[in-house]
Short mmCIF file of C-alpha atoms in Angstrom, two decimals:
data_model
loop_
_atom_site.label_atom_id
_atom_site.label_comp_id
_atom_site.label_asym_id
_atom_site.label_seq_id
_atom_site.Cartn_x
_atom_site.Cartn_y
_atom_site.Cartn_z
CA MET A 1 -9.08 -31.85 5.06
CA ASN A 2 -11.42 -33.44 2.51
CA TYR A 3 -12.86 -30.35 0.83
CA VAL A 4 -12.62 -30.15 -2.95
CA ASN A 5 -13.64 -26.48 -3.15
CA TYR A 6 -12.75 -24.24 -0.23
CA LEU A 7 -11.51 -20.82 0.86
CA GLU A 8 -8.33 -20.41 2.84
CA VAL A 9 -7.89 -17.27 4.93
CA ASN A 10 -4.22 -16.37 5.24
CA ILE A 11 -3.92 -14.94 8.75
CA ASN A 12 -0.22 -14.08 8.48
CA ASN A 13 -1.01 -11.89 5.49
CA ILE A 14 -3.84 -10.06 7.22
CA LYS A 15 -1.49 -9.34 10.13
CA ALA A 16 1.21 -8.16 7.72
CA ASN A 17 -1.24 -5.85 5.95
CA LEU A 18 -2.37 -4.33 9.23
CA ASN A 19 1.21 -3.82 10.41
CA TYR A 20 2.13 -2.17 7.11
CA LEU A 21 -0.86 0.20 7.28
CA LYS A 22 -0.14 1.15 10.89
CA LYS A 23 3.45 1.93 9.97
CA GLU A 24 2.55 3.86 6.84
CA TYR A 25 -0.39 5.84 8.28
CA LYS A 26 -0.06 7.07 11.85
CA TYR A 27 -3.31 7.32 13.80
CA LYS A 28 -4.34 6.91 17.40
CA TYR A 29 -7.12 4.46 16.51
CA TYR A 30 -7.61 1.95 13.72
CA ILE A 31 -11.05 0.72 12.72
CA PHE A 32 -11.61 -2.52 10.79
CA ASP A 33 -14.72 -2.86 8.62
CA VAL A 34 -16.13 -6.38 9.04
CA SER A 35 -19.50 -5.80 7.39
CA ASN A 36 -21.38 -8.84 6.08
CA ASN A 37 -19.39 -11.52 7.90
CA ALA A 38 -16.10 -9.74 7.19
CA PHE A 39 -16.93 -9.51 3.49
CA ASN A 40 -17.37 -13.30 3.52
CA HIS A 41 -13.89 -13.99 4.86
CA GLY A 42 -15.60 -15.29 8.01
CA MET A 43 -15.87 -13.38 11.28
CA TYR A 44 -13.54 -15.86 12.98
CA LEU A 45 -10.57 -13.89 11.65
CA ILE A 46 -11.06 -11.21 14.32
CA ASN A 47 -9.44 -13.68 16.74
CA TYR A 48 -6.10 -13.03 15.06
CA ILE A 49 -5.97 -9.24 14.67
CA ASP A 50 -5.00 -6.37 16.96
CA ILE A 51 -7.41 -3.53 16.22
CA ASP A 52 -9.07 -0.78 18.28
CA TYR A 53 -12.60 -0.86 16.86
CA LEU A 54 -14.71 -2.99 14.55
CA TYR A 55 -17.21 -1.42 12.16
CA THR A 56 -20.22 -2.99 10.49
CA ASN A 57 -23.28 -1.93 8.51
CA ASN A 58 -25.19 -5.07 9.50
CA LEU A 59 -27.01 -5.64 12.78
CA ASN A 60 -26.57 -9.42 12.46
CA ASP A 61 -22.78 -9.01 12.40
CA ILE A 62 -22.71 -7.90 16.02
CA TYR A 63 -23.91 -11.34 17.12
CA LEU A 64 -21.18 -13.04 15.09
CA ILE A 65 -18.56 -10.72 16.54
CA ARG A 66 -19.66 -11.40 20.10
CA LYS A 67 -19.29 -15.13 19.53
CA TYR A 68 -15.54 -14.58 19.37
CA ASN A 69 -14.85 -11.32 21.17
CA LYS A 70 -16.98 -9.99 24.03
CA ASP A 71 -15.13 -6.75 24.62
CA ILE A 72 -13.96 -5.01 21.45
CA PRO A 73 -16.14 -1.94 20.77
CA ILE A 74 -18.29 -2.13 17.64
CA ILE A 75 -19.32 0.89 15.58
CA LEU A 76 -22.69 0.07 14.05
CA ASN A 77 -24.00 2.04 11.09
CA THR A 78 -27.35 0.70 9.95
CA GLU A 79 -31.10 1.23 10.10
CA ILE A 80 -32.68 -0.10 13.30
CA GLU A 81 -36.04 -0.33 15.00
CA LYS A 82 -36.77 0.73 18.57
CA ASP A 83 -36.75 -2.95 19.57
CA ASN A 84 -33.06 -3.20 18.58
CA ILE A 85 -31.84 -0.61 21.09
CA LEU A 86 -31.51 -3.15 23.88
CA ASP A 87 -29.33 -5.37 21.66
CA ILE A 88 -27.11 -2.42 20.79
CA ILE A 89 -26.51 -1.61 24.44
CA ASN A 90 -26.04 -5.24 25.50
CA ASN A 91 -23.45 -5.82 22.80
CA ASN A 92 -21.35 -2.74 23.60
CA CYS A 93 -22.12 -1.03 20.30
CA ILE A 94 -21.42 2.57 19.42
CA PHE A 95 -24.22 3.69 17.13
CA LEU A 96 -23.62 6.03 14.20
CA VAL A 97 -26.42 8.59 14.01
CA ASP A 98 -26.98 10.52 10.79
CA THR A 99 -30.57 11.77 11.13
CA LYS A 100 -32.46 13.72 13.75
CA GLU A 101 -35.14 11.00 13.76
CA LYS A 102 -32.63 8.44 15.04
CA VAL A 103 -31.61 10.75 17.87
CA GLU A 104 -35.26 11.27 18.79
CA MET A 105 -35.82 7.50 18.78
CA PHE A 106 -33.12 7.17 21.45
CA THR A 107 -34.20 10.18 23.50
CA ASN A 108 -37.82 8.97 23.50
CA THR A 109 -36.75 5.57 24.84
CA VAL A 110 -36.02 4.76 28.47
CA LEU A 111 -32.39 3.66 28.28
CA TYR A 112 -31.44 1.34 31.11
CA ASP A 113 -27.71 1.89 30.50
CA ASN A 114 -25.32 4.27 28.72
CA LEU A 115 -25.38 4.40 24.92
CA ASN A 116 -22.52 6.02 23.05
CA ILE A 117 -23.14 7.53 19.64
CA ILE A 118 -21.11 8.98 16.79
CA LEU A 119 -22.61 11.75 14.67
CA GLY A 120 -22.34 11.36 10.91
CA ILE A 121 -21.44 14.61 9.17
CA ASP A 122 -21.76 15.20 5.44
CA THR A 123 -21.23 18.68 4.05
CA LYS A 124 -23.43 17.68 1.10
CA GLY A 125 -26.22 16.44 3.35
CA ILE A 126 -26.48 13.01 1.72
CA THR A 127 -25.24 10.65 4.44
CA GLY A 128 -25.19 12.87 7.48
CA PHE A 129 -25.82 16.29 9.02
CA ASN A 130 -24.82 19.45 7.16
CA ASN A 131 -26.59 22.11 9.21
CA LYS A 132 -25.02 23.49 12.37
CA PHE A 133 -28.40 24.57 13.76
CA ILE A 134 -29.81 21.05 13.51
CA ILE A 135 -26.66 19.81 15.22
CA ARG A 136 -27.25 22.28 18.06
CA ASP A 137 -30.81 20.94 18.38
CA ILE A 138 -29.41 17.43 18.59
CA GLU A 139 -26.91 18.47 21.24
CA ALA A 140 -29.76 19.93 23.28
CA LEU A 141 -31.78 16.71 22.96
CA ILE A 142 -28.85 14.61 24.06
CA LYS A 143 -28.07 16.78 27.07
CA GLU A 144 -31.59 16.09 28.35
CA ASN A 145 -30.82 12.34 28.42
CA ASN A 146 -28.07 11.40 30.86
CA LYS A 147 -27.68 7.94 29.28
CA LEU A 148 -26.90 9.17 25.76
CA HIS A 149 -23.37 10.40 24.97
CA ILE A 150 -21.66 11.76 21.86
CA ILE A 151 -18.16 10.28 21.69
CA GLY A 152 -17.17 11.04 18.11
CA LEU A 153 -17.73 12.42 14.65
CA LYS A 154 -17.51 10.64 11.32
CA SER A 155 -17.38 12.14 7.87
CA SER A 156 -17.02 9.99 4.76
CA ASN A 157 -16.33 12.66 2.17
CA ILE A 158 -14.46 15.49 3.87
CA THR A 159 -11.15 16.67 2.37
CA GLU A 160 -8.61 19.29 3.33
CA LYS A 161 -10.09 21.56 0.65
CA ASP A 162 -13.55 21.72 2.22
CA TYR A 163 -12.45 21.43 5.83
CA ASN A 164 -13.48 25.04 6.54
CA ASP A 165 -17.09 24.20 5.58
CA PHE A 166 -16.94 21.14 7.79
CA GLN A 167 -15.50 23.18 10.67
CA TYR A 168 -18.28 25.75 10.32
CA ILE A 169 -20.91 23.01 10.66
CA THR A 170 -19.26 21.20 13.57
CA ASN A 171 -17.49 23.97 15.46
CA ASN A 172 -19.33 23.33 18.74
CA LEU A 173 -18.62 19.58 18.57
CA LEU A 174 -14.93 20.02 17.75
CA ALA A 175 -14.64 22.14 20.88
CA LEU A 176 -15.86 19.22 23.02
CA ASP A 177 -12.62 17.25 22.54
CA LEU A 178 -14.41 14.03 21.64
CA LYS A 179 -12.69 10.63 21.61
CA LEU A 180 -13.11 9.70 17.93
CA TYR A 181 -12.70 11.86 14.85
CA ILE A 182 -13.10 9.53 11.88
CA PHE A 183 -12.38 11.63 8.82
CA ASN A 184 -10.15 9.19 6.94
CA ASP A 185 -10.89 5.92 5.19
CA GLU A 186 -9.70 3.88 2.21
CA GLN A 187 -10.32 6.70 -0.24
CA ASP A 188 -7.96 9.08 1.55
CA LYS A 189 -5.61 7.64 4.16
CA GLN A 190 -3.50 10.79 4.53
CA LYS A 191 -4.51 12.45 7.78
CA ILE A 192 -7.06 15.28 7.59
CA LYS A 193 -7.00 17.97 10.29
CA ASN A 194 -8.20 16.75 13.70
CA SER A 195 -8.62 13.20 12.40
CA ASN A 196 -7.40 10.59 14.88
CA ALA A 197 -8.91 7.39 13.45
CA LEU A 198 -8.57 5.52 10.18
CA LYS A 199 -11.34 3.24 8.91
CA LEU A 200 -10.05 0.37 6.77
CA ASP A 201 -11.74 -2.29 4.70
CA TYR A 202 -10.27 -3.68 1.46
CA SER A 203 -6.62 -2.91 2.21
CA ILE A 204 -6.51 -5.14 5.30
CA TYR A 205 -8.03 -7.89 3.17
CA GLY A 206 -5.08 -7.55 0.80
CA ILE A 207 -6.75 -5.82 -2.12
CA ASN A 208 -4.40 -3.40 -3.84
CA ASN A 209 -5.79 -0.46 -5.72
CA LYS A 210 -5.25 -0.47 -9.45
CA PRO A 211 -2.23 1.76 -10.20
CA LYS A 212 -2.92 5.11 -11.81
CA LEU A 213 -2.28 5.38 -15.53
CA PHE A 214 1.43 5.49 -16.42
CA LYS A 215 2.37 5.19 -12.76
CA LYS A 216 4.02 2.14 -11.24
CA GLU A 217 2.95 1.49 -7.67
CA PRO A 218 4.36 -1.42 -5.69
CA LYS A 219 1.83 -3.92 -4.37
CA GLN A 220 2.45 -3.61 -0.66
CA LEU A 221 -0.66 -5.54 0.41
CA LYS A 222 -0.70 -9.31 0.57
CA GLN A 223 -3.54 -11.51 -0.62
CA VAL A 224 -5.65 -12.80 2.30
CA LEU A 225 -8.41 -14.86 0.70
CA ASN A 226 -7.38 -17.87 -1.39
CA LEU A 227 -9.89 -19.95 -3.35
CA TYR A 228 -8.93 -23.54 -4.16
CA SER A 229 -10.33 -26.47 -6.07
CA LYS A 230 -8.87 -29.76 -7.33
CA ILE A 231 -8.50 -31.50 -10.67
CA THR A 232 -11.14 -34.23 -10.62
CA ASN A 233 -10.91 -35.42 -14.20
CA ILE A 234 -8.53 -35.17 -17.18
CA MET A 235 -9.46 -35.52 -20.82
CA LYS A 236 -7.14 -35.98 -23.80
CA GLU A 237 -7.68 -34.96 -27.39
CA THR A 238 -5.30 -36.27 -30.04
CA LYS A 239 -5.10 -34.85 -33.54
CA GLY A 240 -2.33 -36.36 -35.58
CA LYS A 241 0.84 -36.21 -33.53
CA LYS A 242 -0.44 -33.49 -31.22
CA THR A 243 -2.21 -34.26 -27.94
CA LYS A 244 -4.07 -31.68 -25.91
CA TYR A 245 -4.94 -32.10 -22.23
CA PHE A 246 -7.97 -30.66 -20.45
CA GLY A 247 -8.46 -30.60 -16.68
CA ILE A 248 -11.87 -30.46 -14.99
CA ILE A 249 -12.50 -28.71 -11.68
CA PRO A 250 -15.92 -29.03 -9.95
CA PHE A 251 -16.29 -25.26 -9.71
CA GLY A 252 -18.61 -23.52 -12.17
CA TYR A 253 -20.64 -20.36 -12.28
CA LEU A 254 -23.22 -21.77 -9.84
CA ASN A 255 -20.38 -22.17 -7.33
CA GLY A 256 -19.27 -18.59 -7.91
CA MET A 257 -16.78 -18.78 -10.77
CA LEU A 258 -16.74 -15.40 -12.48
CA ASN A 259 -16.44 -15.03 -16.24
CA ASN A 260 -13.79 -12.40 -15.55
CA ILE A 261 -11.42 -15.04 -14.20
CA ASN A 262 -9.65 -16.56 -17.20
CA LYS A 263 -6.64 -18.25 -15.59
CA VAL A 264 -5.86 -20.56 -12.67
CA PHE A 265 -2.57 -21.41 -11.00
CA ILE A 266 -1.40 -25.04 -10.79
CA LYS A 267 2.09 -26.27 -9.85
CA ASN A 268 3.83 -22.90 -10.23
CA LYS A 269 2.24 -22.10 -13.58
CA LEU A 270 -0.79 -20.24 -14.91
CA TYR A 271 -3.21 -22.15 -17.13
CA ASN A 272 -6.05 -20.81 -19.27
CA ILE A 273 -9.70 -21.49 -18.45
CA LEU A 274 -11.37 -22.55 -21.68
CA GLU A 275 -14.99 -22.80 -20.58
CA ILE A 276 -17.13 -22.28 -17.48
CA LYS A 277 -20.22 -24.44 -17.04
CA GLU A 278 -22.85 -24.60 -14.30
CA SER A 279 -21.00 -26.96 -11.98
CA TYR A 280 -17.52 -27.26 -13.48
CA SER A 281 -14.85 -25.46 -15.48
CA ILE A 282 -12.52 -26.74 -18.20
CA ILE A 283 -8.84 -25.80 -18.05
CA GLU A 284 -6.25 -26.23 -20.78
CA ILE A 285 -3.41 -28.11 -19.05
CA ASP A 286 -0.37 -30.20 -19.98
CA GLU A 287 0.82 -33.71 -19.22
CA ASN A 288 2.41 -32.56 -15.92
CA ILE A 289 -0.98 -32.01 -14.27
CA LYS A 290 -2.55 -34.96 -12.48
CA ILE A 291 -5.89 -35.78 -10.88
CA ASN A 292 -6.18 -34.31 -7.33
CA ASP A 293 -3.65 -31.56 -8.08
CA LEU A 294 -4.49 -28.36 -6.19
CA VAL A 295 -5.88 -25.51 -8.31
CA GLU A 296 -5.58 -21.91 -7.10
CA ILE A 297 -8.50 -20.00 -8.56
CA ILE A 298 -7.83 -16.87 -6.49
CA GLY A 299 -4.72 -16.30 -4.39
CA SER A 300 -1.36 -14.59 -4.15
CA ASN A 301 -0.33 -16.10 -7.48
CA ASN A 302 -3.60 -15.17 -9.20
CA PRO A 303 -5.23 -12.18 -7.45
CA LEU A 304 -8.86 -11.39 -8.16
CA GLU A 305 -7.88 -7.74 -8.52
CA ASN A 306 -6.16 -8.70 -11.81
CA TYR A 307 -9.57 -9.46 -13.30
CA ILE A 308 -11.89 -7.01 -11.53
CA SER A 309 -11.58 -3.27 -12.15
CA THR A 310 -14.10 -2.21 -9.49
CA ASN A 311 -13.91 -2.77 -5.72
CA THR A 312 -13.08 -6.45 -5.41
CA LEU A 313 -14.90 -6.78 -2.08
CA ILE A 314 -18.20 -6.55 -3.93
CA HIS A 315 -17.47 -9.81 -5.74
CA LEU A 316 -16.49 -11.82 -2.66
CA SER A 317 -20.14 -12.30 -1.63
CA ILE A 318 -20.51 -15.04 -4.24
CA PHE A 319 -18.21 -17.29 -2.18
CA ASN A 320 -20.29 -17.02 0.99
CA ASN A 321 -21.27 -20.69 1.30
CA LEU A 322 -17.86 -22.25 0.69
CA PRO A 323 -15.98 -23.82 3.63
CA LYS A 324 -13.51 -21.35 5.15
CA ILE A 325 -10.24 -22.77 6.44
CA TYR A 326 -7.82 -20.77 8.55
CA GLU A 327 -4.08 -21.25 8.73
CA ASP A 328 -4.35 -23.37 11.83
CA LYS A 329 -6.66 -25.58 9.70
CA LEU A 330 -9.66 -24.61 11.80
CA ASN A 331 -12.88 -24.64 9.85
CA GLU A 332 -15.16 -21.66 10.41
CA LYS A 333 -18.58 -23.14 11.14
CA THR A 334 -20.62 -19.95 10.90
CA PHE A 335 -21.79 -19.53 7.33
CA ILE A 336 -25.14 -17.91 8.10
CA TYR A 337 -26.47 -15.61 10.81
#
């Protein structure tokens, strides 16, 4: 492997995270969010996981998924045109519908095969239906089309406290005994009434939530994405009897180095980053560090979550064009759609 800068995807850790979550949170179905090329981990990783459904907010992701897995059902939540309906059916997608207009687009189209849909429910009416009468209209529209089938409900903001409001809106649908009730996600993994599916994103990728103030929480999740570079040059600065050593890595802010990251891990020790330039960064090192030594910029010894207070997945997009290496040393070739 001749890469100087590259990402390594730790498959054992992603399996361990999934096993931990399945043990900790008991559901009939588990859904893995792989939006935007699996948040730039590379879609190839789906070859290694045992999951019931994949979820994406990007139409292009379904083509990447089908390169590696022809059968796993995909829940697709995005804006589409009428011309995309054939692709959705051909790729065994379950489409999430959250507006009446989307339902009418399907019912006004001659569907050559069955299309399963999930209705998005939002008691606030922001990202889904919040009116039981509109839902009844939608049910009537769907019954007129023998190719269109409701197989589930999804709500992204329901809690036990407002479940009665949710039940009032969806009472007819709950009585249908649908296959999927997706009421839980990363924000609330503890099962809500009737919920039988858990949608996961950052936890499978090994991103631990910041602990609440004054509360110690063990980090159960293991880092999945590791970012590496190498020492390509060493400079010395001598003042009197004291010599300082500075290591150069060819990874600067144009490569994706964030100003938030102020340390790297080399040979079982953390070293300070002194300066980040366009195409390189300067690290304060010691005489033990040599040219070609491996530098862990992000990894289990130096997690990105230590430097980022918001959802770390947002920041992974900057590493999109780096080579991705899996544990079997296979290089993921698909960097673009």
